[in-house]
Short mmCIF file of C-alpha atoms in Angstrom, two decimals:
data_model
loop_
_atom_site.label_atom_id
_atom_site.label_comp_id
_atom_site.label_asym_id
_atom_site.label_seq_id
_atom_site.Cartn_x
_atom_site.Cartn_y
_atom_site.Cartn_z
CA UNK A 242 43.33 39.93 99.26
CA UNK A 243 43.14 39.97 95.24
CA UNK A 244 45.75 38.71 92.84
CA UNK A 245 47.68 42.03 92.10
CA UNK A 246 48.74 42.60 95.70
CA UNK A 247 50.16 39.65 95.67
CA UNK A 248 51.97 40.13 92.47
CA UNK A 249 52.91 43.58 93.64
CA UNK A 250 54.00 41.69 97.50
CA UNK A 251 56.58 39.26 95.13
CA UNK A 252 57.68 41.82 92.62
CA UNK A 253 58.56 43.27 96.24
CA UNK A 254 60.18 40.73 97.49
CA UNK A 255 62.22 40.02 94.58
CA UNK A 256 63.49 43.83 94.11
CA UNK A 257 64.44 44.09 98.08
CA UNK A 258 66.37 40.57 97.84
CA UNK A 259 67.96 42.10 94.51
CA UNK A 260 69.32 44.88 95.89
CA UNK A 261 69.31 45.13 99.95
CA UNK A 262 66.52 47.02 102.01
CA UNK A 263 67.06 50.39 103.14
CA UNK A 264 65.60 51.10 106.25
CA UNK A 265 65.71 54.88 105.90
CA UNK A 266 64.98 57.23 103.75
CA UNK A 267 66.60 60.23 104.75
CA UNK A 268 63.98 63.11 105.78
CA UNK A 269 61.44 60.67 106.93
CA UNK A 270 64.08 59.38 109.36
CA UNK A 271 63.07 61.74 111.91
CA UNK A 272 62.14 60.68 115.41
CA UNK A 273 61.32 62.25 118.29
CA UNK A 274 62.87 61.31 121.76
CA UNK A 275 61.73 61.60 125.12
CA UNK A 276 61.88 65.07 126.13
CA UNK A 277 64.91 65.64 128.51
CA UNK A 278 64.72 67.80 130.92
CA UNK A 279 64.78 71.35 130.61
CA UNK A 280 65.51 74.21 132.93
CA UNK A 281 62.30 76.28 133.48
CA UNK A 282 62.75 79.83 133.22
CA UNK A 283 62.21 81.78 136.49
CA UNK A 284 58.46 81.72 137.58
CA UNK A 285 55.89 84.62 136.42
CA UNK A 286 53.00 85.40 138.27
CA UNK A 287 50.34 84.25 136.39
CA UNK A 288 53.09 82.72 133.56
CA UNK A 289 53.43 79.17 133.04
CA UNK A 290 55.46 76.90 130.46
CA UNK A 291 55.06 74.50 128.85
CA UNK A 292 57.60 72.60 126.87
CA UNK A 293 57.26 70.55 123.89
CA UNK A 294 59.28 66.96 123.64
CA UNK A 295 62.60 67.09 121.74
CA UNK A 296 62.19 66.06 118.53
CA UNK A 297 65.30 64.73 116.15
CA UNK A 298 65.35 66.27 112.97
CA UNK A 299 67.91 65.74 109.77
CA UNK A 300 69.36 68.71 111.20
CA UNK A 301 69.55 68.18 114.55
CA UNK A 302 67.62 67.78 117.62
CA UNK A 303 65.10 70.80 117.97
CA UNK A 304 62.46 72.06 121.09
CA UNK A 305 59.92 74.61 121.54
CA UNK A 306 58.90 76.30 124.98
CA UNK A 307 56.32 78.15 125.09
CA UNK A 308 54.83 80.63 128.24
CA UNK A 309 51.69 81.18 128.55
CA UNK A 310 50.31 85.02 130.20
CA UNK A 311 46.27 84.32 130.92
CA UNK A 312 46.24 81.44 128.54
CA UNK A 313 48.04 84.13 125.48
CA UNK A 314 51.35 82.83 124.47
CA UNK A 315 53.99 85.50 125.42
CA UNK A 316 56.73 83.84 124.22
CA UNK A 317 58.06 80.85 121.92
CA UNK A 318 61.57 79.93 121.86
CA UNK A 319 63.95 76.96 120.77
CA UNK A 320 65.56 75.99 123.97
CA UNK A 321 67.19 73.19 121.72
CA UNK A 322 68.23 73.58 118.25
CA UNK A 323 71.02 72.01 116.31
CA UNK A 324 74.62 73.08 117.50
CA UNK A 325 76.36 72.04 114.45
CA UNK A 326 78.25 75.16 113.52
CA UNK A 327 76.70 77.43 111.08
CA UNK A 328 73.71 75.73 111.20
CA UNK A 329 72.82 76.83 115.04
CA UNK A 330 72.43 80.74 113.45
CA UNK A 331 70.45 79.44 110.32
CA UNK A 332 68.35 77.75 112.59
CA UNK A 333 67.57 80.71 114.87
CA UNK A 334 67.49 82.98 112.24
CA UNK A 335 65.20 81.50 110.07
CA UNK A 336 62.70 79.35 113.01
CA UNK A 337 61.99 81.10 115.64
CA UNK A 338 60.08 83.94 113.69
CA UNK A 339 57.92 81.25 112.20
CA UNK A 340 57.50 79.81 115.48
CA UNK A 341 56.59 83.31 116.87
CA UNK A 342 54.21 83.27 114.13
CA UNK A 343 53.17 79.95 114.14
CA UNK A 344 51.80 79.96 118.44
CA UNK A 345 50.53 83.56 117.60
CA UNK A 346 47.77 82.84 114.81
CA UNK A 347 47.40 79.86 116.18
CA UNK A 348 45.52 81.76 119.38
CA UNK A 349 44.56 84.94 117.59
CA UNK A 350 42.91 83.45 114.57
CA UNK A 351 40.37 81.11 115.80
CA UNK A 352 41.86 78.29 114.56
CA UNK A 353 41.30 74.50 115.90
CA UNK A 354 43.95 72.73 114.07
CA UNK A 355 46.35 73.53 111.14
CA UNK A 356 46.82 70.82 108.17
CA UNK A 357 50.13 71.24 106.42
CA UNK A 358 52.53 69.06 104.53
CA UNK A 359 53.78 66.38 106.53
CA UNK A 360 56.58 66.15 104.80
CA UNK A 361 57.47 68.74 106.66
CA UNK A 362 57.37 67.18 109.92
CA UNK A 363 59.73 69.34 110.88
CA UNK A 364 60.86 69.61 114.48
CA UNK A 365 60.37 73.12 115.28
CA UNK A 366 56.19 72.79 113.97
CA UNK A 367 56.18 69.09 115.29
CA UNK A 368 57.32 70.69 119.21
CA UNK A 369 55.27 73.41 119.09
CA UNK A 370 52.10 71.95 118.07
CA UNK A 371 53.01 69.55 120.83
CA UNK A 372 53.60 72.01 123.55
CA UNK A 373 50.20 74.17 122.24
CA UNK A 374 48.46 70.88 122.92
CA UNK A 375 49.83 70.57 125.82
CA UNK A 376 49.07 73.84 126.94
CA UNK A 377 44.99 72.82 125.48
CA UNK A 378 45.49 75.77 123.08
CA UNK A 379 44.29 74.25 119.82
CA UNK B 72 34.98 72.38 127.36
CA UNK B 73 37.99 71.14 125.26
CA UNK B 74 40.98 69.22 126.20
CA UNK B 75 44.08 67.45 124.35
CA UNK B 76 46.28 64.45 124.96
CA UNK B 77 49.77 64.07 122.74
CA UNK B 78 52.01 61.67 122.32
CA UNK B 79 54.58 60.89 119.48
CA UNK B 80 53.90 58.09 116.81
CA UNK B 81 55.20 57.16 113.89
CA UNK B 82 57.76 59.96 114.12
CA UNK B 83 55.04 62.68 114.49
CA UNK B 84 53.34 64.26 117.13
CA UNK B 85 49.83 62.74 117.50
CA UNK B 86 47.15 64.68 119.42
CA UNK B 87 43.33 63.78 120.31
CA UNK B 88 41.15 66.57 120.84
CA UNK B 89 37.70 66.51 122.58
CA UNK B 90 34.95 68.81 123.05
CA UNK B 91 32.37 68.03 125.03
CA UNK B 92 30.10 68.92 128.40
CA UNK B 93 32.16 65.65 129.92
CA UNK B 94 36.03 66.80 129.00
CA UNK B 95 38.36 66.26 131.48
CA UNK B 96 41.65 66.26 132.72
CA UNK B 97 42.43 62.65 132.77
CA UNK B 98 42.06 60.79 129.32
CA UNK B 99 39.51 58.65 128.91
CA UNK B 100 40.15 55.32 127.81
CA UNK B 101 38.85 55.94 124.19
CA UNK B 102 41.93 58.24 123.83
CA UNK B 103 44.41 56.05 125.27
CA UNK B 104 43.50 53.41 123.27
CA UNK B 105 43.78 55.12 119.93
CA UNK B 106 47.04 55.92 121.04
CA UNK B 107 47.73 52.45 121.53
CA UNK B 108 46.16 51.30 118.16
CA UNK B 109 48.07 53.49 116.37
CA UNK B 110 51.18 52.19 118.10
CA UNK B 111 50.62 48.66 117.01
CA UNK B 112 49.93 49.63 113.64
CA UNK B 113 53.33 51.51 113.65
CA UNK B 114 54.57 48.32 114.97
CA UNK B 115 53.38 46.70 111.77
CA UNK B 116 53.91 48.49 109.43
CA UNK B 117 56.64 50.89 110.26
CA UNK B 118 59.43 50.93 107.31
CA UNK B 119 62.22 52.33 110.14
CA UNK B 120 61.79 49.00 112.15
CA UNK B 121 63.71 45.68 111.10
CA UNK B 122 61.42 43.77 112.91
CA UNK B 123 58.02 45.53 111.52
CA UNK B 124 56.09 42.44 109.51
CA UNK B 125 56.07 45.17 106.52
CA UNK B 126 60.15 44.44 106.59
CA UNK B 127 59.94 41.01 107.65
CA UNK B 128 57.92 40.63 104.28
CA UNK B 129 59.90 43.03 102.40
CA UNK B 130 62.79 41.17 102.70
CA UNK B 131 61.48 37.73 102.35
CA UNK B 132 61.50 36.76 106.14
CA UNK B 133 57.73 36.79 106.54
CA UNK B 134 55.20 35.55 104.29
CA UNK B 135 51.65 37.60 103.49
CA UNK B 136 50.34 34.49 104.93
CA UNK B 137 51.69 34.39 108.36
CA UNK B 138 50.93 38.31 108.47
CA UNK B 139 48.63 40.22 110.66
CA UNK B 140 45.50 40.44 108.42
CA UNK B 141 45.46 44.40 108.68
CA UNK B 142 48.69 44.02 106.04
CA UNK B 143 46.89 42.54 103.48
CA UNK B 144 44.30 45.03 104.09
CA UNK B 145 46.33 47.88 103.52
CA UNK B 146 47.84 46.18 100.60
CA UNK B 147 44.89 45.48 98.92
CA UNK B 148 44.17 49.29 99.94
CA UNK B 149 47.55 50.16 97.95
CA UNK B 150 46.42 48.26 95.05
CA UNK B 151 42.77 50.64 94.78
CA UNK B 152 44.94 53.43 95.22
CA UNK B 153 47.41 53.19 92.67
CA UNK B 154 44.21 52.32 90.06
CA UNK B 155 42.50 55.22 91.44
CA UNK B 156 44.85 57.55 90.63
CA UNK B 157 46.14 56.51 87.56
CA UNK B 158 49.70 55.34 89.46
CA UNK B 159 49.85 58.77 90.43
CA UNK B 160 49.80 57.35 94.59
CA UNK B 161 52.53 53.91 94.46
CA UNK B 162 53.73 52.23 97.20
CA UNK B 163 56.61 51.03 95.32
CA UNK B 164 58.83 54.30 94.56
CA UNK B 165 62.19 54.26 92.42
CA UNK B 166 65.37 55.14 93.46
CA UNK B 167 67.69 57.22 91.99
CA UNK B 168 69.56 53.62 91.39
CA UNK B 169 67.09 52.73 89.44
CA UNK B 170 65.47 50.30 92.27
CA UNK B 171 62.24 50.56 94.00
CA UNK B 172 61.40 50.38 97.91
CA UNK B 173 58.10 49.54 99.40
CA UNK B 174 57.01 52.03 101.17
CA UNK B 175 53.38 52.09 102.12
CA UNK B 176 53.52 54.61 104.84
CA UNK B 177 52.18 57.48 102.81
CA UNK B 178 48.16 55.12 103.02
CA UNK B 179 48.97 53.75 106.33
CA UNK B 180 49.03 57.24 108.46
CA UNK B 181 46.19 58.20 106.85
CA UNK B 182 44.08 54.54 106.78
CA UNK B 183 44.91 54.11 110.68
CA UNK B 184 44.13 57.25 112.05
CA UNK B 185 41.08 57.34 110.07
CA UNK B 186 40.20 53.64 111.87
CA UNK B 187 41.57 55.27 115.32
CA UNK B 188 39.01 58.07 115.18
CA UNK B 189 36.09 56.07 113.82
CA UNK B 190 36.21 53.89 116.47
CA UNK B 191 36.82 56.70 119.21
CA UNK B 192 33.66 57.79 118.17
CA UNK B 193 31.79 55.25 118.95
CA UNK B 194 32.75 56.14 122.33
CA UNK B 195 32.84 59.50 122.34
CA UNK B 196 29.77 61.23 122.79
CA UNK B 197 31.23 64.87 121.86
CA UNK B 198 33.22 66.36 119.31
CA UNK B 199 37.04 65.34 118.27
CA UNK B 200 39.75 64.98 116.19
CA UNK B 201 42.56 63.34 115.49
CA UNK B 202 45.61 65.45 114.14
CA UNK B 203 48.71 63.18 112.98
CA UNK B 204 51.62 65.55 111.61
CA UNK B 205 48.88 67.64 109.94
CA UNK B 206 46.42 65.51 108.48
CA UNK B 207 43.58 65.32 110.22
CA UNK B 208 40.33 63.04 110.67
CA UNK B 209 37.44 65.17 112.58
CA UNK B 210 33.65 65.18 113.85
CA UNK B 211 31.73 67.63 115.12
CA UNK B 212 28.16 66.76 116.22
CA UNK B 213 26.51 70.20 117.00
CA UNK B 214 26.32 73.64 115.20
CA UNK B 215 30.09 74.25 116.05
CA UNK B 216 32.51 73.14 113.22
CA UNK B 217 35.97 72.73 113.56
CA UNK B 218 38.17 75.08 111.94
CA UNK B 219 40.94 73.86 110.37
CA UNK B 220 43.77 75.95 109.31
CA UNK B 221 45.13 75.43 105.49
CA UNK B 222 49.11 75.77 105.56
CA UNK B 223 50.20 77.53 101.95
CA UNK B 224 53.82 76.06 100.29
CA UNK B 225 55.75 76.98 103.62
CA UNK B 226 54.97 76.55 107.47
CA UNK B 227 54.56 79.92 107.66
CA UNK B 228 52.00 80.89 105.42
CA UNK B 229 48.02 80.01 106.22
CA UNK B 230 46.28 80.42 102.83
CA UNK B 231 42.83 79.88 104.53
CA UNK B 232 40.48 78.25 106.97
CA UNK B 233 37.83 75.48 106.26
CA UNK B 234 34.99 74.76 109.05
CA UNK B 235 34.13 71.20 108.77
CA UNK B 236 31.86 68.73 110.87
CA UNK B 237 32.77 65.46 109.58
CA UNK B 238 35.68 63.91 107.70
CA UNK B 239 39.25 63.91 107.16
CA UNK B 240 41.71 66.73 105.66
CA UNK B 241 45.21 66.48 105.13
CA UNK B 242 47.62 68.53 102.95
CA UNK B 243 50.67 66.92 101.00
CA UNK B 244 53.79 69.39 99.77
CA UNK B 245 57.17 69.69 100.21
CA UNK B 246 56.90 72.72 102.79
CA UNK B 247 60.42 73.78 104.15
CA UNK B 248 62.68 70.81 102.23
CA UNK B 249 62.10 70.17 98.19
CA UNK B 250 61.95 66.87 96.75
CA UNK B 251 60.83 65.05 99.77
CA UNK B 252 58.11 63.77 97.47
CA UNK B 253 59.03 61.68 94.18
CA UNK B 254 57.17 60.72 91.10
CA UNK B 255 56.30 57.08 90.68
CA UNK B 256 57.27 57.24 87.18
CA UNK B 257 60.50 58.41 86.88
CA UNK B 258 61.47 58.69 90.69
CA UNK B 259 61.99 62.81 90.34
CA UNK B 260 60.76 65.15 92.71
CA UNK B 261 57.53 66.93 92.35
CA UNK B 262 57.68 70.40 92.10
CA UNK B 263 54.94 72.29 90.31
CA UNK B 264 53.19 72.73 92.85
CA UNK B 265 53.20 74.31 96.52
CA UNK B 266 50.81 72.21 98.04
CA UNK B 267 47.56 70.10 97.80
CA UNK B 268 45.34 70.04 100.48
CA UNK B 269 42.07 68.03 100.15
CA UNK B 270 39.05 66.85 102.34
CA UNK B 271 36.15 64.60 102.53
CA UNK B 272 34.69 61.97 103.86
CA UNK B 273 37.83 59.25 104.37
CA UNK B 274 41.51 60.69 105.88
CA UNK B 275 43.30 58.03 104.03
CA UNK B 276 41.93 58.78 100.70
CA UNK B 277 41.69 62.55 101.16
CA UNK B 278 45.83 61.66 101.51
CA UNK B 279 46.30 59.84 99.24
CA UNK B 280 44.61 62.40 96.52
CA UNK B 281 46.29 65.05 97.75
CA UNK B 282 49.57 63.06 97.33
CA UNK B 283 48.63 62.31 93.78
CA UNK B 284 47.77 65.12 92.85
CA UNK B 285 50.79 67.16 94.06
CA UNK B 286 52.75 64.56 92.68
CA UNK B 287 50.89 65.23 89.65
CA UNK B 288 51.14 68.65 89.13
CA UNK B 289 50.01 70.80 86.37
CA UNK B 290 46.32 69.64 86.14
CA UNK B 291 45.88 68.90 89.50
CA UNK B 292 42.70 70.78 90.37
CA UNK B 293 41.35 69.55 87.21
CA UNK B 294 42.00 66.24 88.03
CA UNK B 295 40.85 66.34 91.12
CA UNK B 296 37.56 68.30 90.56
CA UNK B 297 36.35 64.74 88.81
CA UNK B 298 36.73 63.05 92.63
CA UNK B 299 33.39 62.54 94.09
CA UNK B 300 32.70 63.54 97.07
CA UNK B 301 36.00 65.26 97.58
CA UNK B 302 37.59 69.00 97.80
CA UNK B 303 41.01 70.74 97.11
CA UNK B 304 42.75 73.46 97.78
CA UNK B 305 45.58 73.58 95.34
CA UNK B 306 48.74 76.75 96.11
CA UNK B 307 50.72 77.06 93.70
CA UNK B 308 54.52 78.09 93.85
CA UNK B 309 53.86 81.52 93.40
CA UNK B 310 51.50 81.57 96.00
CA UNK B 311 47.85 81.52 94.16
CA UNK B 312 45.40 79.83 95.73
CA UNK B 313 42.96 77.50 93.76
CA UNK B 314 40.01 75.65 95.06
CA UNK B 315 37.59 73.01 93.65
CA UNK B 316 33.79 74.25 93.13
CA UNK B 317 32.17 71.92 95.80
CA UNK B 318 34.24 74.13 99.03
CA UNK B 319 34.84 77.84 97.39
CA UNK B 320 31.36 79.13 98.83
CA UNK B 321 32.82 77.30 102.37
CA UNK B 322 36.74 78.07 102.38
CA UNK B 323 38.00 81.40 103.99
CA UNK B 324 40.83 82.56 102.09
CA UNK B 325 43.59 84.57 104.33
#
């Protein structure tokens, strides 16, 4: 432990008792819940699902199912996505292509993992990656 | 053989990946206990929890003293960072009040899955990695790299791959949502750039360059061809791709 962590621990100490301590900072604020439980679409042969955990976003509560056809991802749709109004067509609009694209290179380009902003974090990549681990894709 | 395990962390999805003649379905113990590591340290150090000893000490309720040692650690770790990078990486980030917030989260993820994985491979014969919201500490011990997909200034871009055997990756950017990343100087948000991924030997400082150096800017790949021992791959808004000398012979641009 040097001497400037503590000097940085009581310049700390001193701002937070100054002026309050935020607990959140907005984006970063996301958390994921335990997946509820979601209807399963009607049985393929040779299909099977797999759905990622809900996870809360600034915008609203997203998750990602995915079905798998011989271990290829047919499909990959939001079964949850933000209902606040407006937002609910932004959201479909504008995710599930990338998520379409997303599960697709994902098992077409011979790709282990994917590094990306975390930032980010946001629900629709955070589900899907789960649900593609899940599934022992990546 | 592969298999992966997942389970959500610090707000992100966390998944363990082996590969190995001896995968199987059940995870071992090695895997459940980085899970568990990495849910203490969220337990410390976790900015969203009242109770974490990083807000306990934040607010004057704890002292450093009476702390888990591991907080001094990463403090001390925050300290070499912030000299490392010219104050580029801070822990303490303004406000647009004009007050600052401890925040040490941005070292943390990387530092403890970076511990996590080093000490799943000690018991881990085969190949891993650890993959925390995109930033990524890996091993590969035969002729098989992994290949790790390089995500451009949105989600849905991949600018390139990078095989790697050993190390840590991660990317930093505001993908998707601007200004989620601010300048320790005047408390902006960085936006020169797309994104910043870099990689070598330690996840936590391979983080906490990239997070410099996006936060940097103009200059970045500059900057950060004078770390040893580390790469970049720097996207700019307009979508060009720069990389550092040491990985442009290794990096397979889309």
């Amino acid at each position: 432990m040097g001497r400037i962590s503590f000097a940085l621990l009581s310049t700390v100490a001193v701002l937070v008792l100054l002026f309050g301590y935020r607990t959140s900072t907005g984006e970063s604020a996301e958390q994921v819940q335990a997946a509820p439980a979601v209807p399963a679409p009607a049985p393929v042969a040779g299909a099977r699902t797999v759905t990622g955990p809900a996870v809360t976003t600034s915008r609203g509560v997203v998750q990602v199912r995915i079905t798998l056809q011989d271990n290829k991802i047919s499909v990959s749709e939001a079964v949850r996505f933000p209902n606040e109004p407006g937002r609910h067509r932004e959201i479909n609009s504008r995710a599930i292509p990338q998520l379409n694209a997303q599960a697709v290179r994902a098992q077409s380009a011979d790709i282990d993992a994917v590094t990306g902003a975390t930032a980010t974090s946001q629900g629709y990549r955070d589900s899907l990656q789960a649900a593609l681990d899940e599934a022992g894709l990546t | 053989m592969t298999a992966a395990w997942v389970e959500q962390i610090m707000g992100m999805p966390v998944s363990i990946h082996l590969r190995g003649a001896e995968v199987g379905e059940r995870a071992p113990k090695a895997v459940t206990d980085v899970f568990a590591e990495l849910r203490e340290v969220d337990r410390l150090f976790s900015t969203y929890r009242p109770d974490s000893q990083i807000s306990l000490l934040g607010k004057g309720e704890l002292e450093l003293g009476d702390c888990d040692p591991l907080v001094a650690e990463v403090l001390a770790l925050s300290d070499e960072a912030r000299a490392a990078t010219d104050g580029w990486f801070d822990v303490l980030l303004p406000e647009p009040d004009g007050t600052y917030r401890l925040d040490p989260s941005g070292l943390v993820k990387g530092w403890a899955v970076q511990r996590a994985a080093a000490r799943l491979g000690k018991r881990w014969a085969g190949d891993y990695y650890v993959n925390a919201g995109g930033d990524i500490a890996l091993c590969s011990r035969g002729d098989r790299p992994w290949r790790i997909g390089i995500e451009g200034g949105s989600a849905d871009t991949l600018v390139g791959v990078l095989p790697l055997f050993d190390g840590g990756i991660a990317t930093s950017g505001n993908a998707h949502r601007g200004g989620h990343l601010v300048r320790p100087d005047n408390g902006e948000p960085a936006a020169e750039l797309g994104s910043v991924t870099v990689v070598g030997p330690s996840l936590m400082w391979a983080d906490v360059l990239a997070t410099a150096a996006f936060v940097r800017g103009v200059g970045a790949l500059e900057w950060l061809q004078t770390q040893d021992g580390y790469d970049a791959v720097v996207v700019g808004l307009d979508g060009s791709v720069e990389c550092t000398t040491g990985i442009r012979s290794v990096v397979e641009l889309s």
